[in-house]
CSV table of C-alpha atoms in Angstrom, one decimal:
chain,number,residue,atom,x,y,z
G,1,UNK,CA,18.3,165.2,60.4
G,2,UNK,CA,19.9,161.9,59.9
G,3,UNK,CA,18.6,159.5,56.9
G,4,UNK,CA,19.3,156.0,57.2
G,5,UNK,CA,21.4,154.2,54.5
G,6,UNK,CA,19.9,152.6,51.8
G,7,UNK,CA,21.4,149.3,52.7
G,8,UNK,CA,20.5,148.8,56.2
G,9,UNK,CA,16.8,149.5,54.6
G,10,UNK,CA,17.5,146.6,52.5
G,11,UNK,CA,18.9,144.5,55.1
G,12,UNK,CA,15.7,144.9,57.4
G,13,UNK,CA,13.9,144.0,54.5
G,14,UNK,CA,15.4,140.5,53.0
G,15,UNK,CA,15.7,139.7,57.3
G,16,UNK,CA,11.9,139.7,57.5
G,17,UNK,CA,11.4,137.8,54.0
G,18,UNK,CA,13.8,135.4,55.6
G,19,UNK,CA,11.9,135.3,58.6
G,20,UNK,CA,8.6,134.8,57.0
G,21,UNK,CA,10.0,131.8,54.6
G,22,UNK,CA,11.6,130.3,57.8
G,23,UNK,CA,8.0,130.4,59.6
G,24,UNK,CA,5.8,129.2,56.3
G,25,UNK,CA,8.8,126.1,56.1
G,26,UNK,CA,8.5,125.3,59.5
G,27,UNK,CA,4.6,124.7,59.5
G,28,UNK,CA,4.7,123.0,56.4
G,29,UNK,CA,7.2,120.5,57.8
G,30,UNK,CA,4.3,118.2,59.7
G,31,UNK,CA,2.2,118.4,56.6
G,32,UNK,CA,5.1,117.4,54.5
G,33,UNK,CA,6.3,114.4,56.9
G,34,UNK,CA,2.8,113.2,56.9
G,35,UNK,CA,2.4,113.2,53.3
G,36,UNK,CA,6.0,111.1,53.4
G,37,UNK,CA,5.2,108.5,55.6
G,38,UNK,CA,1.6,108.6,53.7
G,39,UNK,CA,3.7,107.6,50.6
G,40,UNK,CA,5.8,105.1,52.5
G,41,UNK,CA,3.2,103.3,53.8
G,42,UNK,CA,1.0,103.1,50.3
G,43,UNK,CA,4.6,101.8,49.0
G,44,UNK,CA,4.9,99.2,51.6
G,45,UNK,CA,1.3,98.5,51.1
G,46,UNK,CA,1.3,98.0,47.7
G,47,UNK,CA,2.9,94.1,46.8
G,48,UNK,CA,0.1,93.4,49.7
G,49,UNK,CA,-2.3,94.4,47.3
G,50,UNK,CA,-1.3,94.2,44.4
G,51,UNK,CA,-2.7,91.3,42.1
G,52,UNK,CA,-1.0,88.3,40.7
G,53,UNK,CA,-1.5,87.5,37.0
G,54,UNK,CA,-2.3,84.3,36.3
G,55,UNK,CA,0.4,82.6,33.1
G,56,UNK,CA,-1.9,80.3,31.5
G,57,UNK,CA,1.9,78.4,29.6
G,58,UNK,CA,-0.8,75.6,28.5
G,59,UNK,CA,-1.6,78.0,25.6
G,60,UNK,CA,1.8,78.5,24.0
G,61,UNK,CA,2.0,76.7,21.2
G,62,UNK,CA,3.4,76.7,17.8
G,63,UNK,CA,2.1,77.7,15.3
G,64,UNK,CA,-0.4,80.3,17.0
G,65,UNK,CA,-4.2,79.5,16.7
G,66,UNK,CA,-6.3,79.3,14.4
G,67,UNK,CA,-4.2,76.9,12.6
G,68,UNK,CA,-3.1,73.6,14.1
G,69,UNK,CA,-0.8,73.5,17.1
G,70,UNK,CA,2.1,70.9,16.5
G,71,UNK,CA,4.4,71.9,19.7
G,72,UNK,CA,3.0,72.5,22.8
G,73,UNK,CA,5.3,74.0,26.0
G,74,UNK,CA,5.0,71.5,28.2
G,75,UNK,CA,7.7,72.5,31.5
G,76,UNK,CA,11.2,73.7,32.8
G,77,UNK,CA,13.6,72.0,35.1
G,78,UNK,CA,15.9,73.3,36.7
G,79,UNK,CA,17.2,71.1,39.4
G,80,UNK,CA,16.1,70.0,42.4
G,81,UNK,CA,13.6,71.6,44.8
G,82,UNK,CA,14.1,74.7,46.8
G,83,UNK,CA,13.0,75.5,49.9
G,84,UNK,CA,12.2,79.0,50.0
G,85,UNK,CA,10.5,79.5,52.9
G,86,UNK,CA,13.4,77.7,54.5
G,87,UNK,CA,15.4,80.2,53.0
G,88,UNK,CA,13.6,83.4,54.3
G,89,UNK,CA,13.8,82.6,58.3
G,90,UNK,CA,14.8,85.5,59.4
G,91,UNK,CA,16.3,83.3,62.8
G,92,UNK,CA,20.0,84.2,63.3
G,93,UNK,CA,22.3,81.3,63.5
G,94,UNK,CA,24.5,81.5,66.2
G,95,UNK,CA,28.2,82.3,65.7
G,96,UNK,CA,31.7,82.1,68.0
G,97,UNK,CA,33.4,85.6,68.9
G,98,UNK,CA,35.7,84.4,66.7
G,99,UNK,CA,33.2,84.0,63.4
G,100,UNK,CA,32.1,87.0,64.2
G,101,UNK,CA,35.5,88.6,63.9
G,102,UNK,CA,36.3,86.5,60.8
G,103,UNK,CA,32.6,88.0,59.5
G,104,UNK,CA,32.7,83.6,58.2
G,105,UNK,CA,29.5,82.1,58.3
G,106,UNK,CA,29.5,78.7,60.6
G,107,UNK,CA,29.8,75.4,58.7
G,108,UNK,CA,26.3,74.2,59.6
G,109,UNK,CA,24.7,77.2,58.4
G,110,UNK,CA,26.6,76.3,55.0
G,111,UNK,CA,25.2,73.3,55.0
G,112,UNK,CA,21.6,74.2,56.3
G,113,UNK,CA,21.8,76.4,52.7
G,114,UNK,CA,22.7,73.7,50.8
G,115,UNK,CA,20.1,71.2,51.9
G,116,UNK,CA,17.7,73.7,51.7
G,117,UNK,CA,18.9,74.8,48.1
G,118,UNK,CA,20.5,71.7,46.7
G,119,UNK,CA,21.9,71.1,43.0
G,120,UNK,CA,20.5,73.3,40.8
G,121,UNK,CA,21.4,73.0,36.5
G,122,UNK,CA,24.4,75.4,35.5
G,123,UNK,CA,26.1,74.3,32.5
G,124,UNK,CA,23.5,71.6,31.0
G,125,UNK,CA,24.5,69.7,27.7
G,126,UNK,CA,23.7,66.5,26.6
G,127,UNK,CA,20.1,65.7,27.2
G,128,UNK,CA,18.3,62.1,26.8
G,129,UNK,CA,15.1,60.3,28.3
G,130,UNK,CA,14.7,56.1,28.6
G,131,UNK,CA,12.4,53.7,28.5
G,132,UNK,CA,10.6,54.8,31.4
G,133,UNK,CA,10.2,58.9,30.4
G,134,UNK,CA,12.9,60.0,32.8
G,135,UNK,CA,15.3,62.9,31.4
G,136,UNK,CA,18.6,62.5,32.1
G,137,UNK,CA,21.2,65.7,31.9
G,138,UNK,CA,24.7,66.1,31.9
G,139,UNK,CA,25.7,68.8,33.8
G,140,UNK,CA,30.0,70.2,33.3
G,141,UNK,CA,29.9,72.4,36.2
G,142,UNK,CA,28.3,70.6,38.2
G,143,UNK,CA,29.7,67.4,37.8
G,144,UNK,CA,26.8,65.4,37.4
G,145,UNK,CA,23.9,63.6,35.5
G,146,UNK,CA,20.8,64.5,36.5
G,147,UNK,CA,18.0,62.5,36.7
G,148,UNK,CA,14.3,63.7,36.5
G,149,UNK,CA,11.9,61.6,37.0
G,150,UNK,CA,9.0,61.5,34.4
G,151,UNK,CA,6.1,62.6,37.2
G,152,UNK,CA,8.1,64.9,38.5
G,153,UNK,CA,7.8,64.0,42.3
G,154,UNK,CA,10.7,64.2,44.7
G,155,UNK,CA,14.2,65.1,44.0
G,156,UNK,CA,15.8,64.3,41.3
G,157,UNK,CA,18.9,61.9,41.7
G,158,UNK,CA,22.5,62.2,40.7
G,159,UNK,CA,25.1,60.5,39.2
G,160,UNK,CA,28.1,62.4,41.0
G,161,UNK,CA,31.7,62.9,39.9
G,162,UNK,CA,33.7,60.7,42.1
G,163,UNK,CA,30.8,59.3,43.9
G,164,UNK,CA,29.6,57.3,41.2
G,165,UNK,CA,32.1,57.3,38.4
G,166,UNK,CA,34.6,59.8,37.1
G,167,UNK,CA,33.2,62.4,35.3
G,168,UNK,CA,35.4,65.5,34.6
G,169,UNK,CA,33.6,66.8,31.7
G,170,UNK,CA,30.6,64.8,30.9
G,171,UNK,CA,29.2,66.1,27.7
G,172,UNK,CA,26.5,63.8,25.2
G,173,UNK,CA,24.0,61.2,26.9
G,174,UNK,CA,22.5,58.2,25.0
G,175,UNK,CA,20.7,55.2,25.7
G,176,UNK,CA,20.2,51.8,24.0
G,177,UNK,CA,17.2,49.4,24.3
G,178,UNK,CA,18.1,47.9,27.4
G,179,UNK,CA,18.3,51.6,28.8
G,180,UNK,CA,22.1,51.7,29.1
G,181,UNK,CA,22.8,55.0,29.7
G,182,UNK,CA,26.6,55.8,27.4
G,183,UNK,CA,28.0,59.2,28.3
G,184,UNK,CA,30.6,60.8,26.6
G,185,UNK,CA,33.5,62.4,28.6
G,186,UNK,CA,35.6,65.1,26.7
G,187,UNK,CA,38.1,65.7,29.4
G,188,UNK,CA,39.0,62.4,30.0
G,189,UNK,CA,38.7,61.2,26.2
G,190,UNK,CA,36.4,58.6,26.6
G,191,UNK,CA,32.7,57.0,26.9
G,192,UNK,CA,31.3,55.6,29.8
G,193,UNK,CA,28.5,52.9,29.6
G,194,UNK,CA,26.1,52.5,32.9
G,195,UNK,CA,23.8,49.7,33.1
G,196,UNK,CA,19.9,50.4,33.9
G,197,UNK,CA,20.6,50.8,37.5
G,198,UNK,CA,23.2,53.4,36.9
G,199,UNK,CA,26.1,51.7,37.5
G,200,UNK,CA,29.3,52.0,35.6
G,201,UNK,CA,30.0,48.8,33.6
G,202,UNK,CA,31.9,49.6,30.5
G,203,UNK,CA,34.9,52.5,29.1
G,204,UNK,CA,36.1,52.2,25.7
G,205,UNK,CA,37.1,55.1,23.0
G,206,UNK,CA,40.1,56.3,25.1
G,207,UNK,CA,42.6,55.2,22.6
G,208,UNK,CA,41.2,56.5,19.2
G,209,UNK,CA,38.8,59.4,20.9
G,210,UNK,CA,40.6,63.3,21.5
G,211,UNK,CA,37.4,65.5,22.0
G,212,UNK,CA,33.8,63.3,21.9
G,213,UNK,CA,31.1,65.2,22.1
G,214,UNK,CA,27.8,64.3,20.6
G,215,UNK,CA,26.9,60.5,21.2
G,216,UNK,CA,23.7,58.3,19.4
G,217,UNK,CA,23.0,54.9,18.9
G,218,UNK,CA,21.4,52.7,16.2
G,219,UNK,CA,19.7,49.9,18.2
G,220,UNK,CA,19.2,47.8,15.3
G,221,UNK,CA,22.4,48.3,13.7
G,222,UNK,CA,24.2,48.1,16.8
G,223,UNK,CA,26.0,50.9,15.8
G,224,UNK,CA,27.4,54.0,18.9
G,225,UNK,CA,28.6,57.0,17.0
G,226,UNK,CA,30.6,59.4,18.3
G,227,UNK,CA,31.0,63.0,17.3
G,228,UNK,CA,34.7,64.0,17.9
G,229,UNK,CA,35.0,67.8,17.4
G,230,UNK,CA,38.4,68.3,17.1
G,231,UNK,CA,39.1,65.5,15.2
G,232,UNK,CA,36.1,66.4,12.2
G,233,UNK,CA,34.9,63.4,12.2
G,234,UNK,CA,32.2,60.8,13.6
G,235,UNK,CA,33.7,57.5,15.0
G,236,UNK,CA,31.4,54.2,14.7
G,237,UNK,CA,31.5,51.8,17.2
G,238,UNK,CA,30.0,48.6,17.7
G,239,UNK,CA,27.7,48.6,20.7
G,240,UNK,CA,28.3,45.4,22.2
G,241,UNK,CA,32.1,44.8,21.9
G,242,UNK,CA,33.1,48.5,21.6
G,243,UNK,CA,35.4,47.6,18.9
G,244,UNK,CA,35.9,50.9,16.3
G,245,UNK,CA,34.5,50.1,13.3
G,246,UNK,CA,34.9,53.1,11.0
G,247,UNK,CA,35.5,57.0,10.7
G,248,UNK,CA,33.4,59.6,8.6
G,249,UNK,CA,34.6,62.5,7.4
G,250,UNK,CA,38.6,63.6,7.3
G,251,UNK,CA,40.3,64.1,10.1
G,252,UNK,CA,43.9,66.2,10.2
G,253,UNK,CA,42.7,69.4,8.2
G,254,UNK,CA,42.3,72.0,10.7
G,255,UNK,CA,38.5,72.3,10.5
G,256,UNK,CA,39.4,74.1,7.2
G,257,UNK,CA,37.3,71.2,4.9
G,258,UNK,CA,34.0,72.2,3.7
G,259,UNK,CA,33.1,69.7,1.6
G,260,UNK,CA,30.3,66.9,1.3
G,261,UNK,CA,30.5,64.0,3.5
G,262,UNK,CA,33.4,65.8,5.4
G,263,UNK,CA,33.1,68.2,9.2
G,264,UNK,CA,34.5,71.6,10.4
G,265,UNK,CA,34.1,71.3,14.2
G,266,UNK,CA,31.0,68.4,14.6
G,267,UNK,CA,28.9,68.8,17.7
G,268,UNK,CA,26.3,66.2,17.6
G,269,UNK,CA,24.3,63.2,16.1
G,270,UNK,CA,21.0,61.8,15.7
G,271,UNK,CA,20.3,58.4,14.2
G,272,UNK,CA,16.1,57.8,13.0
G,273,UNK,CA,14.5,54.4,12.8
G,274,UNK,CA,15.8,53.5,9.2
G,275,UNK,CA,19.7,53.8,10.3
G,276,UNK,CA,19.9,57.0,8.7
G,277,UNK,CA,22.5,59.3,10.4
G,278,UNK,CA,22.2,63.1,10.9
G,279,UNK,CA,24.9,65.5,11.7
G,280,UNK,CA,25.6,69.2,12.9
G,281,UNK,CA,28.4,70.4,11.0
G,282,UNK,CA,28.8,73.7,13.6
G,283,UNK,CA,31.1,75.5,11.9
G,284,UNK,CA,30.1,75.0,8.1
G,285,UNK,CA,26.2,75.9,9.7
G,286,UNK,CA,24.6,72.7,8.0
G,287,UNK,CA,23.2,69.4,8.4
G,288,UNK,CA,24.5,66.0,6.9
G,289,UNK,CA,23.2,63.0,6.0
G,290,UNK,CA,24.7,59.5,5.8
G,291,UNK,CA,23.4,55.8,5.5
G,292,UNK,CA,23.9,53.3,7.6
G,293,UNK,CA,27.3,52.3,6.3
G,294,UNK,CA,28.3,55.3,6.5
G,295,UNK,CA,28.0,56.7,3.2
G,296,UNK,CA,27.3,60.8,2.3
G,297,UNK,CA,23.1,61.1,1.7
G,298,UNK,CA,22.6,64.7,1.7
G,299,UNK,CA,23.1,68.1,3.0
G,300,UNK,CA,20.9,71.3,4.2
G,301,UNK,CA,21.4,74.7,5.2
G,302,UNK,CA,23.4,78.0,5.0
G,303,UNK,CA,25.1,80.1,7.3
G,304,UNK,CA,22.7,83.3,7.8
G,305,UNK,CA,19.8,84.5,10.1
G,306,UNK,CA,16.5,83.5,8.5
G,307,UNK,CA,14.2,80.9,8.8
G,308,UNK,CA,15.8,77.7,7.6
G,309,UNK,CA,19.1,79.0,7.7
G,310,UNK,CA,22.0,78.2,10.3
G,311,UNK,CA,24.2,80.3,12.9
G,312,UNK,CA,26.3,77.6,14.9
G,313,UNK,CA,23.6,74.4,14.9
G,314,UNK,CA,24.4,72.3,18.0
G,315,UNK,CA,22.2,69.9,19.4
G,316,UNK,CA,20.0,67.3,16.6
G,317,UNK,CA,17.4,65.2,17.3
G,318,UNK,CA,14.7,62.7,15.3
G,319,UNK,CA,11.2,62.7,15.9
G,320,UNK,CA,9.0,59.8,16.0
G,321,UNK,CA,8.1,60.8,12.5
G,322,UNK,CA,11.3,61.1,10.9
G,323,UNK,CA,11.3,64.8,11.4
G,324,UNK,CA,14.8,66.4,12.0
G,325,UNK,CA,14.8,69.3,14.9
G,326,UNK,CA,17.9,71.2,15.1
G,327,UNK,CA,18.9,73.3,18.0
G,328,UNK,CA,20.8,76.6,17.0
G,329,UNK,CA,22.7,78.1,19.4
G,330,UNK,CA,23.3,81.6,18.4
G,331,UNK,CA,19.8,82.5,16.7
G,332,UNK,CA,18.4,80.6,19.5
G,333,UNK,CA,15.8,78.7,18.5
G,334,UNK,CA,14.2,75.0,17.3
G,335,UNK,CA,13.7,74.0,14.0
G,336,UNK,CA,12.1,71.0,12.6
G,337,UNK,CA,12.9,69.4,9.0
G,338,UNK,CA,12.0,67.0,6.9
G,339,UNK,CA,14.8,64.8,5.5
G,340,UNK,CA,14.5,66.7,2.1
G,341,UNK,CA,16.0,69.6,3.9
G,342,UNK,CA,12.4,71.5,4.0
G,343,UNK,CA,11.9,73.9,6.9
G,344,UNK,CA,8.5,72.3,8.4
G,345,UNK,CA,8.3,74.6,11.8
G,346,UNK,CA,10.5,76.9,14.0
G,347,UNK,CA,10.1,78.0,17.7
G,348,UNK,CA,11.8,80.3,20.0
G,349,UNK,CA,14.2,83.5,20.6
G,350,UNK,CA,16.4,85.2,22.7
G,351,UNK,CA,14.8,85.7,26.2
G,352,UNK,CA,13.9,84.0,29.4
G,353,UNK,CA,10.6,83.1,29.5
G,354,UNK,CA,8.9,79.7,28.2
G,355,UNK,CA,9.8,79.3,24.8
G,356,UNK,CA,12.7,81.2,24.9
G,357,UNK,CA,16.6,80.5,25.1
G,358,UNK,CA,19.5,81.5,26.3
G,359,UNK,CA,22.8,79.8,25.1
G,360,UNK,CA,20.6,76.9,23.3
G,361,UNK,CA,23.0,73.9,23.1
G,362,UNK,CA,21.2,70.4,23.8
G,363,UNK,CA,18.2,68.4,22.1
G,364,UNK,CA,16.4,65.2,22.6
G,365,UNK,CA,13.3,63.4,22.3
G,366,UNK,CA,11.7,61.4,24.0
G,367,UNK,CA,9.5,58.4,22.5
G,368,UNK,CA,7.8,57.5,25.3
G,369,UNK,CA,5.8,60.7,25.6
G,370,UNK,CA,6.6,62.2,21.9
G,371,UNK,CA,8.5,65.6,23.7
G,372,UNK,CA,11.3,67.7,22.7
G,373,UNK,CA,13.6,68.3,25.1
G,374,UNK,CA,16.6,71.4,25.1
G,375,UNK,CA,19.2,72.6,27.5
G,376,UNK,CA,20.5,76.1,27.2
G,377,UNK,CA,24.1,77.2,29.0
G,378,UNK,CA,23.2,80.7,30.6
G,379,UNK,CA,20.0,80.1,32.7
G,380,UNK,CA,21.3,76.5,33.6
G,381,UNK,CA,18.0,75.0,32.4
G,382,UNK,CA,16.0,72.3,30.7
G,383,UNK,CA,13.0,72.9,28.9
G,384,UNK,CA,10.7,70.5,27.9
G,385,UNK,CA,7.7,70.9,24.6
G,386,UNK,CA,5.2,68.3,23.5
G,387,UNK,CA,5.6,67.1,20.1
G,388,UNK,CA,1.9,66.7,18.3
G,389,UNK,CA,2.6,64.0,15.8
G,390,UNK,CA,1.3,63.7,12.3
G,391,UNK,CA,-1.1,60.8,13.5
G,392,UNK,CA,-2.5,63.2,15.9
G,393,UNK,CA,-2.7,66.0,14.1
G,394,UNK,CA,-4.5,64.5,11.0
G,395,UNK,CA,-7.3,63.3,13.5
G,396,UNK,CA,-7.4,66.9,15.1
G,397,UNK,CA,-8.0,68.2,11.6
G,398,UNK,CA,-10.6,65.7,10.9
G,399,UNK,CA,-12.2,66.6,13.5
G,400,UNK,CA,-12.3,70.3,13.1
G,401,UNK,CA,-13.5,69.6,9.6
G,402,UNK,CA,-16.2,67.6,10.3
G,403,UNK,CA,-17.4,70.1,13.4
G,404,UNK,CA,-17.6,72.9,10.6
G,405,UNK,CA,-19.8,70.8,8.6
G,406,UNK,CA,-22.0,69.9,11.5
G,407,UNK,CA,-22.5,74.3,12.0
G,408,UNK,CA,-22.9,74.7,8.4
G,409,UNK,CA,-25.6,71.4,8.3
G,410,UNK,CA,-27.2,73.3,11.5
G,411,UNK,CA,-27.3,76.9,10.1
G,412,UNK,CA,-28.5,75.7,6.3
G,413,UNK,CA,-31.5,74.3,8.3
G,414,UNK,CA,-32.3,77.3,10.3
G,415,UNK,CA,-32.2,79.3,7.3
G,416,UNK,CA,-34.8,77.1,5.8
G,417,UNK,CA,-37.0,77.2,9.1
G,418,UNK,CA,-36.7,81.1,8.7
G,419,UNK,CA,-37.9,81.1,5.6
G,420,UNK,CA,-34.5,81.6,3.8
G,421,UNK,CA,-34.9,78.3,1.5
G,422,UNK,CA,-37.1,77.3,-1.7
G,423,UNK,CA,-39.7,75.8,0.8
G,424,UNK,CA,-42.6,76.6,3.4
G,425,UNK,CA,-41.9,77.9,6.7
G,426,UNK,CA,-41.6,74.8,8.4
G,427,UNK,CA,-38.4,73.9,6.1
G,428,UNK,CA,-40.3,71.4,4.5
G,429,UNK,CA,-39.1,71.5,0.4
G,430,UNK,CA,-42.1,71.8,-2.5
């Protein structure tokens, strides 16, 4: 009698195991699909419902609560408007055979993104607001200073390179009294000067400027000073004849001077009401003083990265109090001093959100409306904080004060109608 081989047992039995695996797969295949598209459609579902969270940005402030808020986030710009919705039509534009076969896009639907996008911040630096509350900012890659109005309706205008003036590298903003607007040009070695109505009415520096940067003016001095980075040194001009009046610091060195009174690599300037004159001496990560003739005052801060120390200081401003703010580009963040070189306040960090900065370069303030204004390089942006002043804050704290005397008034005299007091129930004293 024949006896089948052991392998051809084995065969038979891994086929039906096969068989039965193939038949359990194949009826769990419509279970599985639905439980697929059941997961799809919960995914696509799910921005539908899922909820927006409110950002309150009216509550960030520095310093934090309890304790007295003297900067107050007030908004960002970034350019003008954009029309998403415009944006999102999901209507084909129609092309030629030959777009097609180029894969170009046709020149109106170019344009139609442009209008619907139009100039947007990318390289911000100098920042400045008139009279009136309107920021101004210079823009490098752009070409352009932009114009926001102070309410913040419409779009904001332009002055355009080769449209309105020639502007290769526009880089500090100032204004005087009369709101003439001088911009400082680092490509073309010179400052412009626009009247109120933004048009170009005066270029001087050309001959005794390489690299201007920075740009303020004393009003009552009559005084335009001129940071010139390469040069180390701040050039005074006067600010009706344009005439150069004097140099501080010493130029010729290399950057390689270190000393009082002199610059390695100068960004910017800031002049308060007295005439006094601050400067950002970038590479040497401090901040100098001078008078109004130009003499050396004072100097403050370190290279390093703690409070009231400096990592390449850029943009300097005055507040209507005579507070110094300092912009510092690489520890990103604002901070305020007095002019004995105290650290008062500091705000910001790395990061994108309100309050934070990315590539911090520009600060100004505006007297009108008592705000700091910055402009940071990598998000192409401008953000704008409310300066409390000391006026204001002294009445906030007397107010506060005398609230918490008005509850502890109230609560002496429940505890005396409770019964807590030297008297009879009814509070009245024996």
């Amino acid at each position: 009698m024949l006896i089948p081989h052991s392998d051809s047992m084995t065969s038979k039995k891994i086929f039906r195991i096969l068989l039965a695996l193939l038949i359990c797969a194949l009826c769990a295949l419509p279970a599985a699909a639905q439980k697929k598209n059941n997961k799809r459609a919960k995914a696509s579902a799910e921005p539908e419902q899922r909820k927006r969270v409110a950002f309150d940005t009216s509550k960030i402030v520095w310093p934090a609560p309890p304790e007295l808020a003297r900067v107050k986030f007030e908004s960002i710009l970034t350019g003008q408007k954009i029309d998403w919705a415009g944006l999102e039509s999901k209507k084909k534009p129609r092309q030629s055979w030959m777009d097609r076969l180029a894969g170009a896009q046709p020149d109106r639907q170019v344009k139609d993104v442009e209008s619907k996008v139009g100039f947007q911040l990318m390289r911000p630096y100098g920042v400045a607001a008139d009279s009136k509350g309107n920021i101004y900012v210079a823009d490098q890659a752009v070409g352009a200073i932009f114009i926001f109005a102070k309410d913040d309706t419409g779009k904001p205008e332009l002055i355009k390179h080769g449209e309105h003036a020639r502007l290769p590298q526009i880089n500090g903003l100032a204004f005087d009294d009369n709101d003439r607007l001088f911009v400082t040009d680092s490509k073309a070695h010179h400052v412009l000067v626009f009247n109120a109505k933004h048009q170009q009415e005066a270029v001087f520096g050309a001959e005794e400027l390489l690299s201007p940067a920075g740009i303020a003016l004393d009003t009552n001095n009559r005084f335009v000073y001129v940071v010139d980075t390469q040069q180390d040194q701040v050039l005074v001009f006067d600010a009706d004849s344009y005439k150069l009046l004097r140099r501080i610091g010493t130029g010729g060195k290399k950057h390689t001077l270190t000393g009082p009174g002199d610059f390695s690599l100068p960004t910017n300037v800031a002049v308060d009401k007295e005439g006094n004159v601050a400067v950002t001496d970038t590479l040497n990560n401090r901040v100098e003083i001078f008078d109004a003739d130009g003499k050396f005052v004072s100097q403050f801060g370190k290279a390093g990265d703690g409070p009231g120390r400096f990592a390449r200081p850029k943009g300097i401003a005055f507040d209507g109090d005579g507070h110094i703010w300092v912009a510092d580009e690489y520890q990103s963040r604002v901070q305020a001093y007095n002019q004995q070189g105290q650290l008062l306040i500091y705000l910001g960090e790395q990061g994108w959100y309100p309050g934070q900065f990315q590539g911090l370069y520009g600060l100004g303030f505006d007297k009108t409306g008592n705000r700091i204004i910055t402009s940071e390089q990598f998000p192409g942006r401008v953000q704008v904080f409310r300066y409390v002043t000391d006026t204001e804050a002294a009445a906030e704290k007397a107010r506060r004060e005398a609230e918490h005397s008005g509850a502890s008034a109230r609560q002496n005299e429940l505890t005396f109608q409770k019964g807590g007091g030297k008297g009879t129930q009814n509070g009245t004293m024996k």
